[in-house]
Amino acid sequence: MSPDSLEASIPSALWALPFATLLLCIAVLPLCPHKVSHWWERNSTKLVLGLVLGMVVLGYYGLRGHGVHAEGHDGLTAPGLPAVAAILKHAILDEYVPFMVLLFSLFVISGGIQLRGDLLATPRVNTAFLAVGAVLASVIGTTGASMVLIRPLLQTNRERTRVQHTVVFFIFVVSNIGGCLLPLGDPPLFLGYLRGVPFLWTTRLVGPWLFCTLSLLMVYFLWDSRAYRKEPQSALDSDKRHQSPLRLHGAWNLLWLLGVVLAVAVIVPGRPYPGTTRVVGNYVREAVMLALSGISLATTPRGLRKEVEFSYGAIFEVASLFLGIFLTMQVPIEILRAAGPDLGLSTSWHFFWASGLLSSFLDNAPTYVVFFETARTMPIGTNPMVTLLDGTLVRTDLLMAVSLGSVFMGANTYIGNGPNFMVKSIAETRGVVMPSFFGYMAYSGAILIPLFVVVTFVFFR
């Protein structure tokens, strides 16, 4: 096959089936009968399935001989091992490893932070928890903020009989919408950063972030005030008797988290260190983050991590799933880069809802990648542009739409974003009766969807 024919060849949609199959497994299998869902809960199941589907994609590129994205662009290679090596380099070494090292570092370090105490469970206190979490989510990630705050929030509300709505709003605000101001906040934004979006560009999302956060906090305060008035007097009296101030333990980990933020912001592979002409080598940033994780493990008392029920199970689950996702998504990304202008998506609100609705039922990180790549294919025209680190351009309004759609609408279902199920599980272990999958969607359909319609008219006209 000649180079010209290789370049002209676009994968058939059939070769995107491994990617679609994996995402459908993520969405559907947890909802199946017990035997199936229990089988899916094993990390080994997710890893093996991802590898098998990934091998199908690698086999396709090995036979086709096109190392797509080999060097940050559509590079052509010969069939066989060179093409497979090009795909592995891009998908695993260039993207999966940095992605997982960041998540692992935030997970480990935030797991050494504990807030102990039992405040008076008033609507004002609960609203303050959510507000702090909305800010914290952008700094230490939605997973980190959820881990740090959900247990003290549940401890504070343990005497109350109406707690379900508080956990649901916590998922809305802390586990999702709060994490849109920095690339560390939510996995989709970090994937955008790896693709060249400037580190501080996401701070431009402060308007929609503030609008949605304040709107949800207001709705929550009114909802919780009504629920508080319906609490039995015995529950309120018990809540008053069992109070203790919040105390922070593992405070050194805040310094290590700051180190991770600085590492992501200033140590960019292929670019000079700040104030020098020396170029940053590959994986220096990741080495720094892993070192900070090691320091966190060494400086945090073991008993503290045991008290917060810290374990590596959740991060191993993410690593197993995303290994397959990063391999299998190479085909749909190539298709979208070639056919993006023909998908009928032309305006920012199209991208906001398309990326958002898919992020509701599939994992929002690969969904972001798909629509990010589609946005890069759209003609610039006279629209404001964002210059990516590789010098290419993408329309500002489309990048904003994809970013907000992927992050915000990951809150629409339990499966839209990783922390959602984690928070649900922790709440249930503390005795909170959480809504079913469709019960949760009743909350999001009544509260979030109308809010996102308003966001469409306010920010994407």
Coordinates of C-alpha atoms in Angstrom, one line a residue:
M1 CA 0.0 0.0 0.0
S2 CA 1.4 3.4 -1.0
P3 CA 1.8 6.3 1.5
D4 CA -0.8 8.2 -0.5
S5 CA -3.4 5.4 -0.2
L6 CA -2.5 5.0 3.5
E7 CA -3.1 8.6 4.2
A8 CA -6.4 8.6 2.3
S9 CA -7.7 5.5 4.1
I10 CA -10.1 6.2 6.9
P11 CA -11.0 3.3 9.3
S12 CA -14.4 1.8 8.9
A13 CA -16.8 2.4 11.7
L14 CA -16.7 -1.3 12.4
W15 CA -13.2 -0.8 13.8
A16 CA -14.6 1.5 16.4
L17 CA -16.6 -1.4 17.9
P18 CA -13.9 -2.3 20.4
F19 CA -14.1 1.2 21.9
A20 CA -17.9 1.2 21.9
T21 CA -18.0 -2.3 23.4
L22 CA -15.8 -1.3 26.3
L23 CA -17.7 1.8 27.1
L24 CA -21.0 -0.1 26.9
C25 CA -19.6 -2.6 29.3
I26 CA -18.8 0.2 31.7
A27 CA -22.3 1.6 31.4
V28 CA -24.4 -1.5 31.4
L29 CA -22.7 -4.4 33.3
P30 CA -22.8 -2.8 36.8
L31 CA -26.6 -2.7 36.3
C32 CA -27.0 -6.4 35.4
P33 CA -28.0 -9.2 37.7
H34 CA -25.7 -9.9 40.6
K35 CA -23.6 -12.7 39.0
V36 CA -22.8 -10.5 36.0
S37 CA -22.2 -7.3 38.0
H38 CA -20.1 -9.2 40.6
W39 CA -18.0 -10.7 37.7
W40 CA -17.5 -7.2 36.3
E41 CA -16.5 -5.7 39.7
R42 CA -13.2 -7.6 39.5
N43 CA -10.4 -5.4 38.3
S44 CA -8.9 -8.4 36.5
T45 CA -12.0 -8.7 34.4
K46 CA -11.8 -5.1 33.3
L47 CA -8.1 -5.4 32.6
V48 CA -8.4 -8.6 30.5
L49 CA -11.4 -7.3 28.5
G50 CA -9.5 -4.0 27.8
L51 CA -6.4 -5.8 26.7
V52 CA -8.3 -8.2 24.4
L53 CA -10.2 -5.3 22.7
G54 CA -7.0 -3.3 22.6
M55 CA -5.2 -6.1 20.8
V56 CA -8.0 -6.1 18.1
V57 CA -7.2 -2.4 17.5
L58 CA -3.4 -3.0 17.5
G59 CA -3.9 -5.9 15.1
Y60 CA -5.9 -3.6 12.8
Y61 CA -3.1 -1.0 12.7
G62 CA -0.5 -3.6 12.3
L63 CA -2.2 -5.0 9.2
R64 CA -3.1 -1.5 7.9
G65 CA 0.3 0.0 8.5
H66 CA -0.8 3.4 9.6
G67 CA 0.7 4.7 12.8
V68 CA -1.9 7.4 13.5
H69 CA -0.7 10.2 15.8
A70 CA 2.8 8.7 15.8
E71 CA 4.5 12.0 16.4
G72 CA 1.6 14.2 17.4
H73 CA 0.3 14.2 13.8
D74 CA -0.8 11.6 11.2
G75 CA 2.5 9.8 10.7
L76 CA 2.7 7.0 8.2
T77 CA 4.6 3.8 9.0
A78 CA 5.0 0.4 7.4
P79 CA 2.7 -2.4 8.2
G80 CA 3.6 -4.7 11.1
L81 CA 5.6 -3.9 14.2
P82 CA 6.5 -0.3 13.3
A83 CA 2.8 0.7 13.1
V84 CA 2.0 -1.2 16.4
A85 CA 4.9 0.5 18.1
A86 CA 3.7 3.9 16.9
I87 CA 0.3 3.4 18.3
L88 CA 1.7 2.0 21.7
K89 CA 4.0 5.0 22.0
H90 CA 1.2 7.5 21.5
A91 CA -1.6 5.8 23.4
I92 CA 0.4 4.4 26.3
L93 CA 3.6 6.3 26.8
D94 CA 2.5 9.7 25.7
E95 CA -1.0 9.7 27.1
Y96 CA -1.9 6.8 29.4
V97 CA 1.1 7.0 31.6
P98 CA 1.0 10.7 32.3
F99 CA -2.8 10.5 32.9
M100 CA -2.6 7.6 35.4
V101 CA 0.4 9.1 37.2
L102 CA -1.5 12.3 37.9
L103 CA -4.6 10.4 39.1
F104 CA -2.5 8.1 41.2
S105 CA -0.6 11.0 42.8
L106 CA -3.8 12.9 43.7
F107 CA -5.4 9.7 44.9
V108 CA -2.5 8.7 47.2
I109 CA -1.8 12.2 48.6
S110 CA -5.4 13.1 49.2
G111 CA -5.9 9.7 50.9
G112 CA -3.5 10.9 53.7
I113 CA -5.7 13.9 54.6
Q114 CA -8.4 13.5 57.2
L115 CA -11.0 15.9 58.6
R116 CA -12.3 14.6 61.9
G117 CA -15.2 16.2 63.7
D118 CA -19.0 16.5 63.9
L119 CA -20.5 19.9 63.3
L120 CA -24.1 20.9 63.8
A121 CA -25.9 19.6 60.7
T122 CA -27.7 22.8 59.7
P123 CA -28.4 23.8 56.1
R124 CA -25.8 26.5 56.4
V125 CA -23.1 24.1 57.5
N126 CA -24.0 21.5 54.8
T127 CA -24.0 24.2 52.2
A128 CA -20.6 25.4 53.4
F129 CA -19.3 21.8 52.9
L130 CA -20.4 21.8 49.3
A131 CA -19.0 25.3 48.7
V132 CA -15.6 24.4 50.0
G133 CA -15.7 21.2 48.0
A134 CA -16.5 23.1 44.8
V135 CA -13.3 25.1 45.2
L136 CA -11.2 22.2 46.4
A137 CA -12.3 20.0 43.4
S138 CA -10.4 22.2 40.9
V139 CA -7.2 22.1 43.0
I140 CA -6.9 18.5 44.1
G141 CA -9.3 16.9 41.6
T142 CA -12.9 15.8 42.0
T143 CA -11.7 12.4 43.2
G144 CA -9.4 13.9 45.9
A145 CA -12.0 16.4 47.1
S146 CA -14.7 13.8 47.2
M147 CA -12.5 11.5 49.3
V148 CA -11.5 14.3 51.7
L149 CA -15.0 15.7 52.3
I150 CA -17.6 13.0 52.0
R151 CA -16.8 11.2 55.3
P152 CA -16.8 14.4 57.5
L153 CA -20.0 15.5 55.8
L154 CA -21.7 12.1 56.5
Q155 CA -20.3 12.2 60.1
T156 CA -21.9 15.6 60.6
N157 CA -25.2 14.4 59.3
R158 CA -25.3 11.0 61.0
E159 CA -28.1 12.0 63.4
R160 CA -30.3 13.4 60.7
T161 CA -32.9 11.2 59.0
R162 CA -33.0 13.0 55.6
V163 CA -29.5 12.8 54.1
Q164 CA -30.0 11.4 50.6
H165 CA -30.4 14.7 48.9
T166 CA -27.2 16.0 50.5
V167 CA -25.2 13.2 49.0
V168 CA -26.8 13.7 45.6
F169 CA -25.9 17.4 45.6
F170 CA -22.4 16.5 46.8
I171 CA -22.0 14.4 43.7
F172 CA -23.3 17.3 41.5
V173 CA -21.1 20.0 43.0
V174 CA -17.9 18.4 44.4
S175 CA -17.6 15.2 42.3
N176 CA -18.3 17.0 39.0
I177 CA -19.1 20.6 38.4
G178 CA -16.5 22.0 40.9
G179 CA -13.6 20.5 39.0
C180 CA -13.5 22.7 35.9
L181 CA -11.1 25.4 36.7
L182 CA -7.7 23.6 36.4
P183 CA -6.5 20.6 34.4
L184 CA -6.1 18.7 37.7
G185 CA -9.8 19.1 38.5
D186 CA -11.3 16.5 36.2
P187 CA -9.7 13.8 34.0
P188 CA -11.2 15.2 30.7
L189 CA -9.4 18.5 31.3
F190 CA -6.1 16.8 32.0
L191 CA -6.4 14.9 28.7
G192 CA -6.9 18.3 27.0
Y193 CA -3.8 19.6 28.8
L194 CA -1.8 16.6 27.4
R195 CA -3.1 17.5 24.0
G196 CA -1.7 21.1 24.3
V197 CA -4.4 23.2 26.0
P198 CA -2.5 25.8 28.1
F199 CA -2.5 25.0 31.8
L200 CA -4.3 28.2 32.9
W201 CA -6.8 28.3 30.0
T202 CA -9.4 26.5 32.0
T203 CA -9.6 29.4 34.5
R204 CA -11.6 31.1 31.7
L205 CA -14.4 28.8 32.6
V206 CA -14.9 30.6 35.9
G207 CA -18.1 32.3 34.7
P208 CA -20.0 29.1 34.0
W209 CA -18.4 27.4 37.0
L210 CA -19.6 30.2 39.3
F211 CA -23.0 30.4 37.8
C212 CA -23.7 26.6 38.1
T213 CA -22.1 26.3 41.5
L214 CA -24.0 29.2 43.1
S215 CA -27.3 28.1 41.5
L216 CA -26.9 24.6 42.9
L217 CA -25.9 25.9 46.3
M218 CA -29.0 28.1 46.4
V219 CA -31.3 25.2 45.4
Y220 CA -29.6 22.9 47.9
F221 CA -29.9 25.4 50.7
L222 CA -33.6 25.8 50.1
W223 CA -34.1 22.0 49.8
D224 CA -32.1 21.2 52.9
S225 CA -33.9 24.0 54.9
R226 CA -37.2 22.4 54.1
A227 CA -35.8 18.9 55.0
Y228 CA -34.3 20.3 58.2
R229 CA -37.7 21.6 59.4
K230 CA -39.2 18.1 58.9
E231 CA -36.5 16.4 61.0
P232 CA -37.8 14.7 64.2
Q233 CA -37.0 16.8 67.3
S234 CA -35.2 13.8 68.8
A235 CA -32.8 13.8 65.8
L236 CA -32.0 17.5 66.1
D237 CA -31.5 17.1 69.9
S238 CA -29.1 14.2 69.3
D239 CA -27.2 16.3 66.7
K240 CA -26.7 19.1 69.2
R241 CA -25.4 16.7 71.9
H242 CA -22.8 15.1 69.5
Q243 CA -20.7 17.9 68.4
S244 CA -17.0 18.3 68.0
P245 CA -14.9 20.8 66.1
L246 CA -13.3 19.8 62.8
R247 CA -9.6 19.0 63.0
L248 CA -7.3 18.5 60.1
H249 CA -4.9 15.5 60.2
G250 CA -2.2 14.8 57.7
A251 CA -1.7 18.5 57.0
W252 CA 1.7 17.9 55.3
N253 CA -0.1 16.3 52.4
L254 CA -1.5 19.8 51.5
L255 CA 2.1 20.7 50.7
W256 CA 2.6 17.6 48.6
L257 CA -0.6 18.4 46.7
L258 CA 0.7 21.9 46.0
G259 CA 3.8 20.2 44.6
V260 CA 1.7 18.2 42.2
V261 CA -0.1 21.3 41.0
L262 CA 3.3 23.1 40.4
A263 CA 4.7 20.1 38.7
V264 CA 1.8 19.9 36.2
A265 CA 1.9 23.7 35.6
V266 CA 5.6 24.3 35.1
I267 CA 7.3 21.0 34.1
V268 CA 6.1 20.5 30.5
P269 CA 8.0 17.8 28.5
G270 CA 9.7 19.3 25.5
R271 CA 9.6 22.9 26.8
P272 CA 12.3 24.7 28.8
Y273 CA 12.3 24.8 32.6
P274 CA 11.0 28.2 33.9
G275 CA 13.8 30.7 33.6
T276 CA 16.2 28.4 31.8
T277 CA 17.0 27.1 28.3
R278 CA 17.2 23.5 29.5
V279 CA 14.4 21.4 28.0
V280 CA 12.3 19.2 30.2
G281 CA 12.9 15.5 29.4
N282 CA 10.2 12.8 29.0
Y283 CA 8.6 11.7 32.3
V284 CA 10.4 14.2 34.5
R285 CA 7.0 15.6 35.5
E286 CA 5.7 12.1 36.3
A287 CA 8.8 11.2 38.3
V288 CA 8.3 14.3 40.4
M289 CA 4.7 13.4 41.1
L290 CA 5.5 9.8 42.0
A291 CA 8.3 11.1 44.3
L292 CA 5.7 13.4 46.0
S293 CA 3.4 10.4 46.4
G294 CA 6.2 8.4 48.0
I295 CA 6.9 11.3 50.4
S296 CA 3.2 11.4 51.3
L297 CA 3.2 7.6 52.1
A298 CA 6.3 8.0 54.2
T299 CA 5.2 11.1 56.2
T300 CA 1.6 10.1 56.8
P301 CA 0.9 7.9 59.9
R302 CA -0.3 4.5 58.8
G303 CA -3.1 4.6 61.3
L304 CA -4.5 7.7 59.6
R305 CA -4.9 6.0 56.2
K306 CA -6.5 3.0 57.9
E307 CA -9.1 5.3 59.6
V308 CA -10.1 6.8 56.3
E309 CA -10.4 3.3 54.8
F310 CA -7.8 4.1 52.2
S311 CA -7.0 1.3 49.7
Y312 CA -5.7 1.1 46.2
G313 CA -8.7 -0.8 44.8
A314 CA -10.4 2.3 43.2
I315 CA -7.2 3.5 41.5
F316 CA -6.4 0.0 40.2
E317 CA -9.9 -0.1 38.8
V318 CA -9.4 3.2 36.9
A319 CA -6.0 2.0 35.6
S320 CA -7.5 -1.3 34.4
L321 CA -10.3 0.4 32.6
F322 CA -8.4 3.2 31.0
L323 CA -5.7 1.0 29.6
G324 CA -8.3 -0.5 27.3
I325 CA -9.9 2.9 26.7
F326 CA -6.7 4.6 25.6
L327 CA -5.9 1.7 23.2
T328 CA -9.3 1.3 21.6
M329 CA -10.1 5.0 21.2
Q330 CA -7.4 5.5 18.6
V331 CA -9.8 4.4 15.8
P332 CA -12.8 6.7 16.6
I333 CA -10.3 9.6 17.2
E334 CA -8.9 9.1 13.7
I335 CA -12.3 8.8 12.2
L336 CA -13.5 12.0 13.9
R337 CA -10.4 13.9 12.8
A338 CA -11.1 13.0 9.2
A339 CA -14.9 13.3 9.2
G340 CA -15.4 15.9 12.0
P341 CA -16.7 18.7 9.7
D342 CA -19.3 16.3 8.3
L343 CA -21.0 15.3 11.6
G344 CA -23.4 18.2 11.5
L345 CA -21.9 19.8 14.6
S346 CA -21.3 23.5 13.8
T347 CA -22.1 25.7 16.8
S348 CA -20.8 25.7 20.4
W349 CA -24.1 24.6 21.9
H350 CA -24.1 21.5 19.6
F351 CA -20.7 20.5 21.0
F352 CA -21.8 21.3 24.6
W353 CA -24.8 19.0 24.4
A354 CA -23.2 16.3 22.2
S355 CA -20.2 15.9 24.5
G356 CA -22.4 16.3 27.6
L357 CA -25.0 13.7 26.8
L358 CA -22.4 11.1 25.9
S359 CA -20.5 12.0 29.1
S360 CA -23.7 11.3 31.0
F361 CA -23.7 7.6 30.1
L362 CA -20.1 6.9 29.1
D363 CA -16.9 7.9 30.8
N364 CA -16.4 11.6 30.4
A365 CA -12.7 11.4 29.8
P366 CA -12.7 9.5 26.4
T367 CA -15.8 11.4 25.4
Y368 CA -13.9 14.7 25.8
V369 CA -11.1 13.4 23.6
V370 CA -13.5 12.4 20.9
F371 CA -15.2 15.9 20.7
F372 CA -11.9 17.7 21.3
E373 CA -10.5 16.1 18.2
T374 CA -13.7 16.9 16.3
A375 CA -13.4 20.6 17.4
R376 CA -9.9 20.7 16.0
T377 CA -11.2 19.8 12.6
M378 CA -13.7 22.7 12.4
P379 CA -12.9 25.7 10.3
I380 CA -11.7 28.7 12.3
G381 CA -13.2 31.5 10.3
T382 CA -13.3 34.8 12.3
N383 CA -13.8 33.1 15.7
P384 CA -11.5 33.6 18.6
M385 CA -8.9 30.9 18.8
V386 CA -6.8 29.0 21.4
T387 CA -3.3 28.2 20.4
L388 CA -2.3 24.8 21.6
L389 CA 1.2 24.0 22.7
D390 CA 2.0 22.3 19.4
G391 CA 1.1 25.5 17.5
T392 CA -2.2 24.3 16.1
L393 CA -5.4 26.2 16.7
V394 CA -8.9 25.3 18.0
R395 CA -11.9 27.6 18.3
T396 CA -12.3 29.0 21.8
D397 CA -16.1 28.6 21.9
L398 CA -15.9 24.9 20.9
L399 CA -13.1 24.1 23.4
M400 CA -15.2 25.8 26.1
A401 CA -18.3 23.8 25.1
V402 CA -16.5 20.5 25.0
S403 CA -14.8 21.2 28.4
L404 CA -18.0 22.2 30.1
G405 CA -20.2 19.6 28.5
S406 CA -17.8 16.8 29.5
V407 CA -17.3 18.0 33.1
F408 CA -20.7 19.3 34.0
M409 CA -22.8 16.5 32.5
G410 CA -20.7 13.8 34.0
A411 CA -23.0 14.5 37.0
N412 CA -26.1 13.3 35.2
T413 CA -25.7 9.6 36.1
Y414 CA -23.8 7.5 38.5
I415 CA -21.6 6.3 35.7
G416 CA -20.7 9.7 34.2
N417 CA -17.6 10.2 36.3
G418 CA -15.5 8.0 38.5
P419 CA -16.1 9.7 41.9
N420 CA -19.9 9.4 41.5
F421 CA -20.1 5.6 42.3
M422 CA -17.3 6.0 44.9
V423 CA -19.4 8.6 46.9
K424 CA -22.5 6.5 46.5
S425 CA -20.7 3.4 47.9
I426 CA -19.3 5.3 50.9
A427 CA -22.7 6.8 51.7
E428 CA -24.4 3.4 51.6
T429 CA -21.7 1.9 54.0
R430 CA -22.7 4.7 56.4
G431 CA -26.3 3.7 56.3
V432 CA -27.6 6.3 53.8
V433 CA -30.3 4.9 51.4
M434 CA -29.2 6.2 48.1
P435 CA -31.4 6.4 45.0
S436 CA -31.3 3.7 42.3
F437 CA -29.7 4.4 39.0
F438 CA -32.9 5.8 37.5
G439 CA -33.8 7.4 40.9
Y440 CA -30.6 9.4 40.7
M441 CA -31.4 10.4 37.1
A442 CA -34.8 11.7 38.4
Y443 CA -32.7 14.1 40.6
S444 CA -30.4 15.2 37.7
G445 CA -33.3 15.4 35.2
A446 CA -35.2 17.8 37.5
I447 CA -32.3 19.9 38.7
L448 CA -29.3 19.7 36.3
I449 CA -30.9 19.5 32.9
P450 CA -32.9 22.8 33.4
L451 CA -29.7 24.4 34.7
F452 CA -27.8 23.3 31.6
V453 CA -30.5 24.6 29.4
V454 CA -30.0 28.0 31.0
V455 CA -26.2 27.7 30.6
T456 CA -26.8 27.1 26.9
F457 CA -28.7 30.4 26.5
V458 CA -26.4 32.4 28.7
F459 CA -23.0 31.1 27.5
F460 CA -23.5 29.6 24.1
R461 CA -25.7 32.0 22.2

